[in-house]
XYZ file of C-alpha atoms in Angstrom:
776
model
C 30.809 -166.830 -44.214
C 28.653 -167.356 -47.303
C 28.553 -164.558 -49.791
C 24.938 -165.265 -50.701
C 21.773 -166.943 -49.605
C 19.052 -168.409 -51.693
C 15.312 -168.264 -50.745
C 13.515 -171.245 -52.450
C 15.250 -173.812 -54.501
C 14.298 -175.986 -57.436
C 16.446 -176.057 -60.611
C 17.815 -172.526 -59.769
C 19.695 -173.829 -56.748
C 22.158 -175.754 -58.850
C 22.720 -172.652 -61.046
C 23.195 -170.427 -58.042
C 25.901 -172.843 -56.758
C 27.961 -172.024 -59.915
C 28.487 -168.335 -58.754
C 31.613 -168.962 -56.543
C 33.144 -170.937 -59.400
C 32.534 -168.188 -61.766
C 34.021 -165.623 -59.394
C 37.215 -167.784 -59.177
C 37.331 -168.008 -62.921
C 36.879 -164.198 -63.160
C 39.825 -163.654 -60.830
C 42.097 -165.987 -62.698
C 41.486 -164.037 -65.879
C 42.082 -160.668 -64.208
C 45.958 -160.593 -65.004
C 45.392 -161.540 -68.592
C 42.751 -158.721 -69.100
C 44.876 -156.223 -67.199
C 47.688 -156.710 -69.658
C 45.632 -155.917 -72.710
C 45.581 -152.552 -74.338
C 42.511 -150.508 -74.515
C 41.820 -151.429 -78.013
C 42.492 -155.116 -77.434
C 40.327 -155.099 -74.430
C 37.342 -153.703 -76.488
C 38.102 -156.129 -79.336
C 38.076 -159.055 -76.921
C 34.344 -158.478 -76.267
C 33.745 -158.355 -79.887
C 35.387 -161.817 -80.145
C 33.119 -163.154 -77.414
C 30.028 -161.862 -79.272
C 31.224 -163.845 -82.425
C 31.764 -167.028 -80.228
C 28.208 -166.583 -78.982
C 26.929 -166.359 -82.571
C 28.910 -169.580 -83.336
C 27.029 -171.322 -80.638
C 28.702 -170.830 -77.276
C 26.192 -170.120 -74.493
C 26.118 -166.983 -72.336
C 26.856 -169.252 -69.376
C 30.071 -170.398 -70.930
C 31.093 -166.823 -71.706
C 30.183 -165.283 -68.390
C 33.583 -165.414 -66.654
C 35.568 -163.885 -69.609
C 32.937 -161.301 -70.101
C 32.769 -160.223 -66.504
C 36.599 -160.118 -66.267
C 36.632 -157.770 -69.419
C 33.808 -155.494 -67.981
C 35.620 -155.344 -64.557
C 38.708 -154.130 -66.158
C 36.890 -151.628 -68.317
C 35.216 -150.299 -65.011
C 38.589 -149.772 -63.549
C 39.990 -147.974 -66.451
C 36.842 -145.771 -66.963
C 35.395 -145.254 -63.593
C 38.146 -146.057 -61.296
C 35.855 -148.602 -59.600
C 36.714 -152.402 -59.460
C 33.631 -154.589 -58.989
C 34.014 -156.642 -55.755
C 33.310 -160.326 -55.407
C 29.831 -159.462 -54.045
C 29.042 -157.455 -57.229
C 30.286 -160.361 -59.485
C 28.115 -162.684 -57.521
C 25.155 -160.316 -57.841
C 25.851 -159.878 -61.545
C 25.930 -163.727 -62.067
C 22.642 -164.125 -60.155
C 21.066 -161.513 -62.319
C 22.237 -163.255 -65.388
C 20.675 -166.489 -63.977
C 17.313 -164.812 -63.732
C 16.804 -163.940 -59.899
C 15.939 -161.082 -57.758
C 19.051 -159.986 -55.787
C 19.176 -158.157 -52.559
C 22.235 -155.854 -52.301
C 22.013 -153.354 -49.547
C 22.308 -149.592 -49.843
C 25.751 -148.534 -50.868
C 26.854 -151.991 -52.259
C 26.952 -150.795 -55.883
C 23.826 -152.290 -57.581
C 24.160 -149.790 -60.475
C 27.671 -151.085 -61.448
C 26.440 -154.692 -60.724
C 23.811 -154.424 -63.391
C 26.491 -153.544 -66.012
C 28.081 -156.943 -65.796
C 24.957 -159.070 -66.986
C 24.021 -156.285 -69.358
C 27.160 -156.508 -71.300
C 26.973 -160.368 -71.182
C 23.448 -160.276 -72.566
C 24.449 -157.595 -75.203
C 26.513 -160.273 -76.729
C 23.344 -161.800 -78.167
C 22.629 -158.547 -80.078
C 18.934 -158.389 -79.146
C 19.013 -155.488 -76.785
C 19.075 -155.287 -73.047
C 16.676 -152.997 -71.149
C 17.578 -151.712 -67.629
C 14.454 -150.513 -65.967
C 14.418 -148.351 -62.810
C 12.072 -146.367 -60.645
C 11.995 -142.929 -62.123
C 13.350 -140.667 -64.819
C 16.048 -139.244 -62.593
C 17.610 -142.567 -61.853
C 17.487 -143.774 -65.365
C 19.202 -140.658 -66.620
C 21.825 -140.756 -63.848
C 22.628 -144.506 -64.219
C 22.779 -144.142 -68.150
C 25.290 -141.317 -67.865
C 27.200 -142.736 -65.018
C 27.695 -146.174 -66.609
C 27.953 -144.873 -70.166
C 31.837 -144.714 -70.245
C 32.073 -148.461 -69.624
C 29.837 -149.279 -72.468
C 31.511 -146.881 -74.942
C 34.924 -148.116 -73.897
C 33.968 -151.621 -74.826
C 32.404 -150.725 -78.175
C 28.793 -151.011 -76.935
C 26.174 -148.259 -77.401
C 23.985 -147.361 -74.376
C 21.053 -144.996 -74.475
C 18.486 -143.352 -72.402
C 14.760 -143.647 -73.099
C 13.561 -140.100 -72.212
C 9.984 -139.546 -71.718
C 9.918 -136.568 -74.171
C 11.915 -138.257 -76.968
C 10.256 -137.945 -80.433
C 9.216 -141.281 -82.045
C 11.840 -141.038 -84.732
C 14.520 -140.542 -81.950
C 13.027 -143.495 -79.909
C 13.688 -145.865 -82.843
C 17.379 -144.916 -82.657
C 17.414 -145.385 -78.843
C 16.177 -148.945 -79.251
C 18.984 -149.860 -81.603
C 21.455 -149.408 -78.715
C 22.909 -152.494 -77.016
C 21.693 -151.337 -73.695
C 18.723 -149.042 -72.922
C 17.937 -147.341 -69.637
C 14.405 -146.095 -68.807
C 11.424 -146.426 -66.727
C 8.930 -149.348 -66.902
C 6.142 -147.075 -68.007
C 8.323 -145.540 -70.834
C 9.087 -149.040 -72.187
C 5.473 -150.206 -71.746
C 4.093 -147.149 -73.593
C 6.272 -147.822 -76.534
C 5.159 -151.418 -76.609
C 1.485 -150.126 -76.643
C 2.229 -147.613 -79.311
C 3.901 -150.276 -81.433
C 0.750 -152.244 -81.360
C -1.341 -149.523 -82.781
C 0.927 -148.809 -85.715
C 0.019 -149.628 -89.410
C 3.580 -150.161 -90.797
C 6.707 -151.976 -89.743
C 8.616 -148.801 -90.079
C 6.644 -147.167 -87.203
C 7.647 -149.946 -84.750
C 10.350 -148.706 -82.381
C 10.845 -151.717 -79.993
C 12.635 -154.677 -81.622
C 11.316 -157.587 -79.445
C 11.905 -158.338 -75.803
C 14.972 -160.319 -74.727
C 16.585 -159.238 -71.506
C 15.396 -156.903 -68.641
C 17.220 -155.982 -65.480
C 14.972 -154.178 -62.997
C 16.356 -151.874 -60.457
C 14.355 -151.028 -57.253
C 12.641 -154.392 -57.958
C 10.441 -154.376 -54.861
C 8.909 -151.061 -56.025
C 8.581 -151.886 -59.768
C 7.807 -155.534 -59.524
C 5.599 -155.766 -56.319
C 4.370 -152.346 -55.237
C 3.516 -151.043 -58.614
C 2.541 -154.432 -60.139
C -0.974 -153.245 -60.868
C -0.050 -149.952 -62.468
C -1.682 -149.884 -65.775
C -0.013 -147.850 -68.624
C -2.706 -146.842 -71.134
C -2.983 -145.092 -74.448
C -6.376 -143.313 -74.557
C -8.530 -141.167 -76.736
C -11.403 -138.908 -75.882
C -14.694 -140.784 -75.619
C -18.353 -139.800 -75.413
C -19.336 -140.717 -71.912
C -22.330 -140.139 -69.551
C -22.380 -136.964 -67.463
C -24.010 -138.307 -64.358
C -20.921 -138.556 -62.100
C -21.927 -135.636 -60.030
C -25.261 -136.885 -59.369
C -23.964 -140.318 -58.441
C -21.369 -138.731 -56.105
C -24.181 -137.132 -54.121
C -25.970 -140.497 -54.054
C -22.787 -142.028 -52.632
C -22.873 -139.705 -49.679
C -26.339 -140.753 -48.769
C -25.380 -144.437 -48.652
C -23.992 -145.939 -45.384
C -21.132 -148.418 -45.122
C -22.105 -151.825 -43.756
C -25.740 -150.987 -44.245
C -26.074 -150.371 -47.882
C -22.738 -151.607 -49.105
C -19.711 -153.671 -47.863
C -16.055 -152.825 -48.360
C -13.252 -155.299 -48.855
C -10.024 -153.449 -48.290
C -7.783 -156.214 -49.498
C -9.493 -156.626 -52.753
C -10.400 -152.985 -52.988
C -13.950 -153.596 -53.907
C -17.191 -152.149 -52.755
C -20.235 -154.507 -52.949
C -23.886 -153.330 -52.391
C -26.118 -155.181 -50.051
C -29.575 -156.193 -51.108
C -30.907 -153.290 -49.232
C -28.364 -150.965 -50.906
C -29.361 -152.214 -54.286
C -32.968 -151.638 -53.787
C -32.393 -148.117 -52.390
C -30.178 -147.208 -55.372
C -32.602 -148.318 -57.853
C -35.510 -146.573 -55.996
C -33.558 -143.278 -55.873
C -32.409 -143.480 -59.460
C -35.585 -144.764 -60.820
C -33.752 -147.289 -62.980
C -33.008 -151.044 -63.101
C -29.384 -150.534 -62.103
C -28.669 -154.093 -61.012
C -31.524 -156.104 -62.470
C -31.470 -154.393 -65.997
C -28.883 -154.398 -68.748
C -27.325 -151.012 -68.170
C -23.955 -152.294 -66.954
C -22.385 -148.938 -67.354
C -24.783 -147.381 -64.801
C -24.109 -150.076 -62.354
C -20.358 -149.691 -62.782
C -20.572 -145.760 -62.343
C -22.557 -146.310 -59.068
C -19.695 -148.583 -57.973
C -17.095 -146.089 -58.911
C -18.796 -143.337 -56.707
C -18.615 -145.639 -53.808
C -15.025 -146.717 -54.526
C -13.732 -143.196 -54.414
C -15.657 -142.451 -51.400
C -14.217 -145.444 -49.413
C -11.068 -146.493 -51.055
C -9.449 -143.172 -52.242
C -8.418 -140.864 -49.496
C -7.477 -137.246 -50.184
C -3.829 -136.309 -49.519
C -3.091 -140.088 -49.365
C -4.120 -141.392 -52.583
C -4.575 -138.059 -54.477
C -4.292 -134.405 -53.947
C -6.131 -131.433 -55.393
C -3.658 -128.998 -56.911
C -4.589 -125.856 -58.649
C -8.224 -127.131 -59.040
C -7.237 -130.432 -60.460
C -6.869 -133.979 -59.255
C -3.250 -135.190 -59.009
C -2.557 -138.930 -58.231
C -0.043 -139.630 -55.349
C 2.193 -142.631 -56.126
C 1.355 -145.294 -53.466
C 5.001 -146.445 -53.246
C 6.927 -143.214 -53.482
C 4.378 -140.658 -52.423
C 5.206 -138.612 -55.457
C 2.651 -136.419 -57.039
C 2.251 -137.642 -60.596
C 1.738 -135.266 -63.383
C 0.595 -137.576 -66.217
C -1.107 -140.687 -64.486
C -4.727 -141.296 -64.741
C -6.544 -144.036 -62.874
C -8.744 -144.792 -65.816
C -11.965 -146.612 -66.250
C -14.041 -143.684 -64.985
C -12.205 -143.295 -61.562
C -10.852 -139.982 -62.646
C -14.297 -138.623 -63.367
C -15.638 -140.119 -60.027
C -12.813 -138.299 -58.157
C -13.587 -135.064 -59.858
C -17.204 -135.403 -58.818
C -16.380 -136.364 -55.279
C -14.270 -133.169 -54.848
C -16.921 -130.952 -56.646
C -14.628 -130.172 -59.608
C -15.459 -129.886 -63.234
C -15.669 -133.507 -64.392
C -13.268 -134.265 -67.085
C -14.342 -135.740 -70.390
C -14.022 -139.532 -70.202
C -11.361 -141.284 -72.234
C -11.415 -144.729 -73.784
C -8.435 -146.980 -73.492
C -7.167 -147.850 -77.004
C -4.400 -150.158 -75.522
C -3.236 -150.962 -72.069
C -0.941 -153.412 -70.251
C -0.268 -153.959 -66.577
C 3.288 -153.474 -65.506
C 3.367 -157.175 -64.426
C 2.158 -158.172 -67.898
C 4.819 -156.039 -69.645
C 7.616 -157.443 -67.575
C 6.619 -160.992 -68.345
C 7.321 -160.401 -72.032
C 10.936 -160.793 -71.319
C 12.414 -164.281 -71.621
C 15.460 -163.127 -69.498
C 13.987 -161.132 -66.465
C 15.900 -160.266 -63.251
C 15.619 -157.594 -60.525
C 17.669 -156.172 -57.721
C 16.621 -154.310 -54.657
C 17.798 -153.117 -51.294
C 15.547 -155.622 -49.526
C 13.971 -158.855 -50.731
C 13.705 -160.583 -47.554
C 10.245 -161.804 -46.903
C 9.026 -161.288 -50.510
C 10.605 -164.385 -51.990
C 7.169 -166.163 -52.317
C 5.705 -162.987 -54.191
C 8.683 -162.980 -56.667
C 8.271 -166.719 -57.242
C 4.549 -166.617 -57.614
C 4.311 -163.469 -59.686
C 7.392 -163.826 -61.898
C 8.775 -167.456 -61.504
C 11.988 -165.710 -60.075
C 14.022 -166.898 -56.939
C 15.216 -164.384 -54.452
C 18.922 -164.135 -53.521
C 20.580 -162.214 -50.679
C 24.215 -161.171 -51.340
C 26.046 -160.525 -48.139
C 27.415 -156.930 -47.694
C 31.162 -156.528 -48.499
C 31.682 -154.998 -45.068
C 30.064 -155.982 -41.860
C 27.088 -153.931 -40.895
C 27.881 -151.639 -38.019
C 24.433 -150.128 -37.670
C 22.721 -150.417 -34.347
C 19.077 -151.295 -34.800
C 16.715 -150.489 -31.747
C 13.402 -152.336 -31.221
C 10.348 -150.246 -31.940
C 8.732 -148.411 -29.004
C 5.156 -147.497 -28.523
C 3.954 -144.177 -27.084
C 0.610 -143.508 -25.450
C -0.648 -141.365 -28.351
C 0.627 -139.518 -31.571
C 1.198 -136.211 -29.663
C 3.615 -138.128 -27.183
C 5.280 -139.807 -30.121
C 5.909 -136.527 -31.950
C 7.229 -134.827 -28.790
C 9.622 -137.738 -28.281
C 10.768 -137.498 -31.946
C 11.526 -133.715 -31.525
C 13.496 -134.436 -28.444
C 15.471 -137.352 -29.917
C 16.199 -135.421 -33.166
C 17.336 -132.404 -31.225
C 19.737 -134.428 -29.208
C 21.221 -136.385 -32.185
C 21.767 -133.236 -34.361
C 23.299 -131.357 -31.279
C 25.806 -134.217 -31.172
C 26.676 -133.573 -34.762
C 24.912 -136.508 -36.337
C 22.843 -136.263 -39.444
C 19.275 -137.295 -38.837
C 16.866 -138.962 -41.236
C 13.059 -139.100 -40.055
C 11.025 -141.347 -42.288
C 7.341 -142.037 -42.400
C 4.666 -143.619 -44.601
C 2.509 -140.739 -45.438
C 2.521 -136.986 -46.352
C 0.065 -136.434 -43.573
C 2.339 -137.632 -40.797
C 5.269 -135.875 -42.606
C 3.513 -132.623 -42.263
C 2.885 -133.090 -38.643
C 6.658 -134.010 -38.110
C 7.672 -130.908 -39.960
C 5.309 -128.685 -37.879
C 6.659 -130.273 -34.669
C 10.180 -129.615 -35.697
C 9.479 -126.024 -36.696
C 7.924 -125.463 -33.216
C 11.111 -126.553 -31.807
C 13.194 -124.267 -33.917
C 14.892 -127.253 -35.645
C 15.766 -126.531 -39.343
C 15.079 -129.459 -41.747
C 14.296 -130.481 -45.329
C 11.263 -132.247 -46.284
C 11.239 -134.735 -49.193
C 7.668 -135.724 -50.090
C 5.250 -135.854 -52.865
C 5.145 -132.037 -53.534
C 8.852 -131.468 -53.800
C 10.423 -134.531 -55.278
C 11.914 -132.350 -58.010
C 14.571 -131.235 -55.455
C 15.250 -134.979 -54.486
C 18.911 -135.111 -55.446
C 19.722 -131.746 -53.808
C 18.005 -132.554 -50.604
C 19.586 -136.053 -50.320
C 23.030 -134.777 -51.272
C 23.070 -132.596 -48.035
C 21.217 -135.070 -45.790
C 24.668 -136.644 -44.730
C 26.096 -133.357 -43.277
C 26.693 -133.117 -39.614
C 23.526 -131.895 -37.823
C 21.319 -132.053 -41.049
C 17.818 -133.135 -40.516
C 15.770 -134.549 -43.450
C 12.064 -135.739 -43.235
C 11.448 -138.443 -45.820
C 8.007 -139.903 -46.907
C 7.810 -143.519 -47.532
C 10.664 -144.283 -49.767
C 11.168 -141.016 -51.658
C 14.896 -140.732 -52.553
C 15.093 -144.353 -53.643
C 18.429 -145.180 -55.507
C 20.223 -142.196 -53.990
C 22.670 -142.927 -51.251
C 23.015 -140.590 -48.278
C 26.724 -140.279 -48.104
C 28.231 -139.170 -44.810
C 30.261 -135.876 -45.022
C 32.303 -137.275 -42.046
C 32.554 -141.044 -42.609
C 34.425 -141.659 -39.358
C 31.866 -139.727 -37.434
C 29.030 -141.244 -35.379
C 27.105 -142.055 -38.591
C 23.508 -141.321 -39.691
C 20.627 -141.703 -37.303
C 17.413 -142.948 -38.850
C 14.125 -142.514 -36.974
C 10.980 -144.139 -38.405
C 7.527 -142.994 -37.204
C 4.294 -144.750 -37.756
C 1.823 -145.658 -39.046
C 3.197 -148.991 -40.011
C 2.891 -150.244 -43.554
C 5.174 -153.203 -44.107
C 8.192 -155.039 -42.985
C 10.027 -154.217 -46.188
C 9.559 -150.548 -45.819
C 10.805 -150.743 -42.278
C 14.070 -152.577 -43.434
C 14.486 -150.113 -46.368
C 14.343 -147.186 -43.821
C 16.628 -148.738 -41.431
C 19.050 -149.582 -44.343
C 19.571 -145.903 -45.042
C 21.981 -145.935 -41.995
C 25.231 -147.924 -42.026
C 25.653 -148.183 -45.754
C 28.912 -150.000 -46.798
C 30.035 -150.581 -43.275
C 29.589 -146.940 -42.115
C 28.444 -146.398 -38.478
C 24.794 -145.854 -38.017
C 21.677 -146.218 -35.855
C 17.988 -146.834 -36.317
C 14.886 -146.642 -34.199
C 11.145 -146.717 -34.661
C 8.559 -144.785 -32.629
C 4.847 -145.832 -32.858
C 1.752 -144.867 -30.876
C -1.195 -146.760 -29.615
C -3.269 -144.686 -31.803
C -1.798 -146.339 -34.860
C -4.816 -147.833 -36.666
C -2.780 -150.871 -37.902
C -1.146 -151.740 -34.667
C -4.164 -153.624 -33.108
C -2.305 -154.508 -29.911
C -4.260 -156.558 -27.364
C -5.809 -154.504 -24.542
C -3.259 -155.624 -21.928
C -0.577 -154.091 -24.005
C -2.435 -150.805 -24.448
C -2.664 -150.623 -20.545
C 1.196 -150.749 -20.610
C 0.910 -147.360 -22.518
C -1.336 -145.845 -19.756
C 1.038 -146.946 -17.136
C 4.029 -145.709 -18.964
C 3.159 -141.921 -18.303
C 2.299 -139.107 -20.681
C 5.564 -139.080 -22.680
C 7.139 -142.482 -21.768
C 7.179 -145.280 -24.203
C 5.969 -148.803 -23.566
C 8.916 -151.196 -23.935
C 8.117 -154.882 -23.868
C 9.395 -157.902 -25.675
C 5.833 -159.053 -26.250
C 5.001 -155.624 -27.805
C 7.996 -156.092 -30.145
C 6.791 -159.373 -31.247
C 3.319 -158.073 -31.748
C 4.640 -155.278 -33.832
C 6.559 -157.823 -36.047
C 3.361 -159.840 -36.447
C 1.477 -156.765 -37.574
C 4.183 -155.884 -40.095
C 4.161 -159.340 -41.450
C 0.460 -159.239 -41.711
C 0.358 -155.894 -43.377
C 3.059 -157.145 -45.914
C 0.935 -160.277 -46.609
C -2.141 -158.238 -47.092
C -0.244 -155.964 -49.588
C 0.881 -159.102 -51.342
C -2.720 -160.478 -51.536
C -3.994 -157.217 -52.999
C -1.398 -157.614 -55.799
C -2.163 -161.308 -56.378
C -5.872 -160.584 -56.565
C -5.341 -157.878 -59.102
C -3.058 -160.171 -61.243
C -5.674 -162.936 -61.249
C -8.015 -160.544 -63.148
C -5.325 -159.126 -65.202
C -4.299 -162.526 -66.398
C -7.458 -162.803 -68.337
C -6.813 -159.665 -70.108
C -3.102 -160.640 -70.765
C -4.055 -163.905 -72.407
C -6.650 -162.082 -74.807
C -4.022 -159.268 -75.453
C -1.381 -161.813 -76.323
C -3.734 -163.422 -78.854
C -4.796 -160.051 -80.440
C -1.260 -158.758 -80.598
C 0.274 -162.005 -81.982
C -2.184 -161.967 -84.894
C -1.617 -158.240 -85.271
C 2.152 -158.682 -85.483
C 1.766 -161.396 -87.996
C -0.367 -159.067 -90.333
C 1.987 -156.088 -89.798
C 4.936 -158.320 -90.795
C 3.410 -160.489 -93.442
C 0.303 -158.720 -94.644
C -3.120 -160.146 -95.114
C -3.219 -162.336 -98.169
C -5.961 -162.592 -100.893
C -6.556 -166.163 -99.777
C -7.129 -165.132 -96.151
C -9.606 -162.546 -97.301
C -11.440 -165.123 -99.375
C -11.401 -167.435 -96.356
C -12.872 -164.796 -94.143
C -15.580 -163.749 -96.700
C -16.636 -167.378 -96.998
C -16.746 -167.823 -93.160
C -18.749 -164.628 -92.536
C -21.253 -165.172 -95.271
C -21.808 -168.805 -94.262
C -22.488 -167.765 -90.651
C -24.967 -165.211 -91.809
C -26.990 -167.771 -93.726
C -26.700 -170.462 -91.082
C -27.825 -168.079 -88.337
C -30.834 -166.785 -90.373
C -34.325 -167.978 -89.118
C -36.307 -170.562 -91.104
C -39.325 -169.224 -93.173
C -40.182 -165.980 -94.867
C -39.802 -163.786 -91.745
C -35.992 -163.235 -92.092
C -35.792 -163.031 -95.822
C -35.521 -159.176 -95.857
C -33.296 -159.247 -92.860
C -30.722 -161.614 -94.451
C -30.845 -159.808 -97.772
C -30.087 -156.464 -95.763
C -27.320 -158.021 -93.745
C -25.395 -159.490 -96.783
C -25.823 -156.216 -98.881
C -24.451 -154.216 -95.945
C -21.233 -156.303 -96.220
C -20.796 -156.595 -99.909
C -22.579 -155.605 -103.158
C -24.706 -158.788 -103.426
C -26.555 -159.773 -106.439
C -28.537 -162.801 -104.822
C -32.141 -162.055 -105.169
C -34.969 -162.151 -102.642
C -36.465 -165.380 -104.423
C -33.162 -167.193 -103.962
C -32.959 -166.229 -100.334
C -36.573 -167.105 -99.663
C -36.086 -170.623 -101.245
C -33.009 -171.227 -99.117
C -34.581 -170.174 -95.906
C -37.597 -172.601 -96.534
C -35.568 -175.384 -94.900
C -33.845 -175.579 -91.506
C -30.139 -174.892 -91.285
C -29.206 -178.474 -92.112
C -31.429 -178.821 -95.095
C -30.200 -178.897 -98.774
C -32.075 -175.757 -99.495
C -30.034 -173.958 -96.909
C -26.831 -175.539 -98.134
C -27.677 -174.409 -101.716
C -28.285 -170.802 -100.499
C -24.875 -170.856 -98.530
C -23.245 -171.917 -101.706
C -24.915 -169.274 -103.727
C -24.058 -166.378 -101.325
C -20.481 -167.505 -100.745
C -19.978 -167.734 -104.712
C -21.462 -164.339 -105.163
C -19.397 -162.777 -102.342
C -16.168 -164.299 -103.601
C -16.882 -163.040 -107.075
C -17.376 -159.594 -105.652
C -14.070 -159.759 -103.796
C -12.211 -160.867 -106.878
C -13.663 -157.846 -108.636
C -12.608 -155.748 -105.848
C -9.008 -156.981 -106.103
C -9.020 -156.450 -109.819
C -10.370 -152.858 -109.657
C -7.708 -151.911 -107.036
C -4.700 -153.626 -108.502
C -2.344 -156.012 -106.685
C -0.323 -153.404 -104.702
C -3.133 -151.284 -103.621
C -5.318 -154.243 -102.736
C -2.633 -155.687 -100.545
C -2.102 -152.457 -98.692
C -5.847 -152.111 -98.176
C -6.284 -155.577 -96.977
C -3.563 -155.130 -94.304
C -4.633 -151.546 -93.184
C -8.340 -152.555 -92.921
C -7.616 -155.639 -90.812
C -5.237 -153.589 -88.364
C -7.767 -150.806 -88.089
C -10.629 -153.196 -87.296
C -8.494 -155.056 -84.672
C -7.498 -151.682 -83.050
C -11.085 -150.688 -82.967
C -12.402 -153.865 -81.610
C -9.701 -154.303 -78.907
C -10.457 -150.931 -77.550
C -14.160 -152.033 -77.249
C -13.091 -155.263 -75.566
C -11.071 -153.353 -73.068
C -13.998 -151.146 -72.127
C -16.305 -154.206 -71.898
C -13.907 -156.166 -69.697
C -13.733 -153.335 -67.302
C -17.531 -152.827 -67.295
C -17.879 -156.503 -66.775
C -15.389 -156.895 -63.972
C -16.951 -154.058 -61.956
C -20.588 -155.239 -62.519
C -19.789 -158.823 -61.538
C -18.490 -157.497 -58.108
C -21.921 -156.000 -57.681
C -24.016 -158.816 -58.953
C -22.196 -161.629 -57.007
C -22.189 -159.644 -53.864
C -24.754 -162.035 -52.403
C -22.702 -165.190 -53.381
C -20.620 -166.761 -56.014
C -17.162 -166.210 -57.176
C -16.676 -162.868 -59.118
C -13.367 -164.172 -60.620
C -14.903 -167.424 -62.107
C -17.812 -165.416 -63.441
C -15.482 -162.968 -64.848
C -13.647 -165.596 -66.720
C -16.629 -166.937 -68.203
C -17.921 -163.539 -69.260
C -14.497 -162.547 -70.667
C -14.426 -165.689 -72.841
C -17.796 -164.816 -74.249
C -16.693 -161.346 -74.877
C -13.520 -162.537 -76.636
C -15.740 -164.751 -78.845
C -17.821 -161.793 -79.762
C -14.809 -159.610 -80.410
C -13.294 -162.144 -82.996
C -16.708 -162.403 -84.664
C -16.973 -158.671 -84.860
C -13.512 -158.260 -86.330
C -14.340 -160.871 -89.064
C -17.652 -159.239 -89.881
C -16.278 -155.561 -89.718
C -13.304 -156.486 -91.938
C -15.592 -157.951 -94.606
C -17.817 -154.844 -94.656
C -14.976 -152.430 -94.777
C -13.089 -154.405 -97.352
C -15.871 -153.894 -99.725
C -16.939 -150.319 -98.726
C -13.792 -148.361 -97.912
C -13.113 -145.638 -100.640
C -9.603 -145.613 -101.881
C -7.823 -142.464 -103.264
C -4.574 -142.938 -105.080
C -2.330 -139.831 -105.161
């Protein structure tokens, strides 16, 4: 039986076919590595690093490196990576998303390519779903790295900036995607090279890849600052309650947009007494849209919760309550208004990057997950990565039952309680999984009514995650799990030779992948296990044809409808929901790509200035460019003489007189008179710049040039982020009656970018001449 299966193809297929050959080479090297002393084994890895520096590729060094790492794992952890782990490690090195089922040892698998890529000396980042898993994996795998003379580190959320610089000097760094992304953003707000903590992006291995790379693809880490904003959110929340869906506005659940109808536009403008859609106040149109978005798209206790009088966001993938995440772009204030809370002060994004955009910074990117089946196209489209399934080391003994459908939710819950009671009475641990906290609460109440003791792992008590999951494998233990809380933590059976874990999933349905994840909790590493799914005809996602619903009526009050056609329909529903989720992410990424392109241009220029400074010649070129544009853009005749004089004097201490300006503006922009004026103004401005340089001295002038340009770029990029958000939201409104919002957004974003660079040039010139410098 093949140890792995590739979804897709192309040039990656030839590389994947090398995996079995590498495994044989690793096995052949095992005897030699086994005979080495501890010091010689560690030294051998140093020798491989030198060979890589001398020109040998990582591909050529893979077999020897993996053999050394395997021996080190045996000596430090008492664990010998199996062939399946070697194949998974090789596939990660090649840049793929690898499926390894629960209990197959993904954590140790990642160490193999991490050590290989560490030979390059550029740093390897291992990203996983949450702080707990990052800390656990860093500590667990630390002995292997230390034994081999490599330094591993944990990127903790509360580390001081000076400590984070030390962390990034390690060969392998464990942390969360948001932790790495925030540091990247901070680095791009600094004013000196010494403040930068990340030292480039080389290799990233993503654990729980389906969560990080797909479900959370649109998460937007931001660095923000307080901003002066309008205080009309409460009034607009009241307005939103008076508008009717499908009458005054339409909702696109896939794209998560709310678009007003013509009738709605007219009504909003009448009620507010303002030209909301026909005028130039883009911000007001956007705030109306936000009020409607939180009304229709953000559901209390599903997307957010109110805790101690404050909004707390619920993670869509894990159902965790998040303490430090904001939705940004005014949504937080709109939610406050919707719930009648004190509206928080708005904050302006100084820097932001989507999780997808951050991961794409790594030239070597790979991921691993318990399930990749069905998502191969998404990984390929989003990241250019192929998906690979590594067969489990031991045959799966889990029994998977087809889903059954009950007449209603009440019957489904009664059947759940009866089934759980039977299984736990037989000494089996039971895991009941669902997609939402709301259903989890109903499950818990139903179990309590039956006197069944149980634990609940949901958004509100994820701090006890490790403790709850640790006892979930005991005979008779009952655990209720929301969505995929407890990711990365195996449920280990207290009695491995017993009947095994029984997993019961309850609707509503969300996706095929989450169904497979939940089933995969049972039968880990060849253990016995069993899984089943109970649904009800009240499930809003099910949408079974009417003949199937009559099967439920005929089945009796508490009897499930069992039918092969129903099973196929459920599978089709799951596939459709998965496709819809992927389309949501793809739609968000199409818009994010516009910002990613602009951010790359800004940060590339910023890095060059941070590293190389901003030279005197560059300043002179910019001064000439800005002054030339001022004169060219001035109107012909006497009406703009005062205006041009004021403009140039606002940017530098000009000595050009009004008579010279008037003579120059007597001709059109292509006339000799205008050319003479351009020459006069540019010569005057360059002379003033030379005087500024002389007054400051070379060292102070160099530092001022650099800091002024960095400050202006920071300021204008923050403005650009705000304008891009406003533009995107307003275009959804203004193109509701027709047209493509994405096409219009790209055009508008291009115009905004041109304006941003022009503002950067002009502001730099103004600040260069006007900033007061105090030397201490």
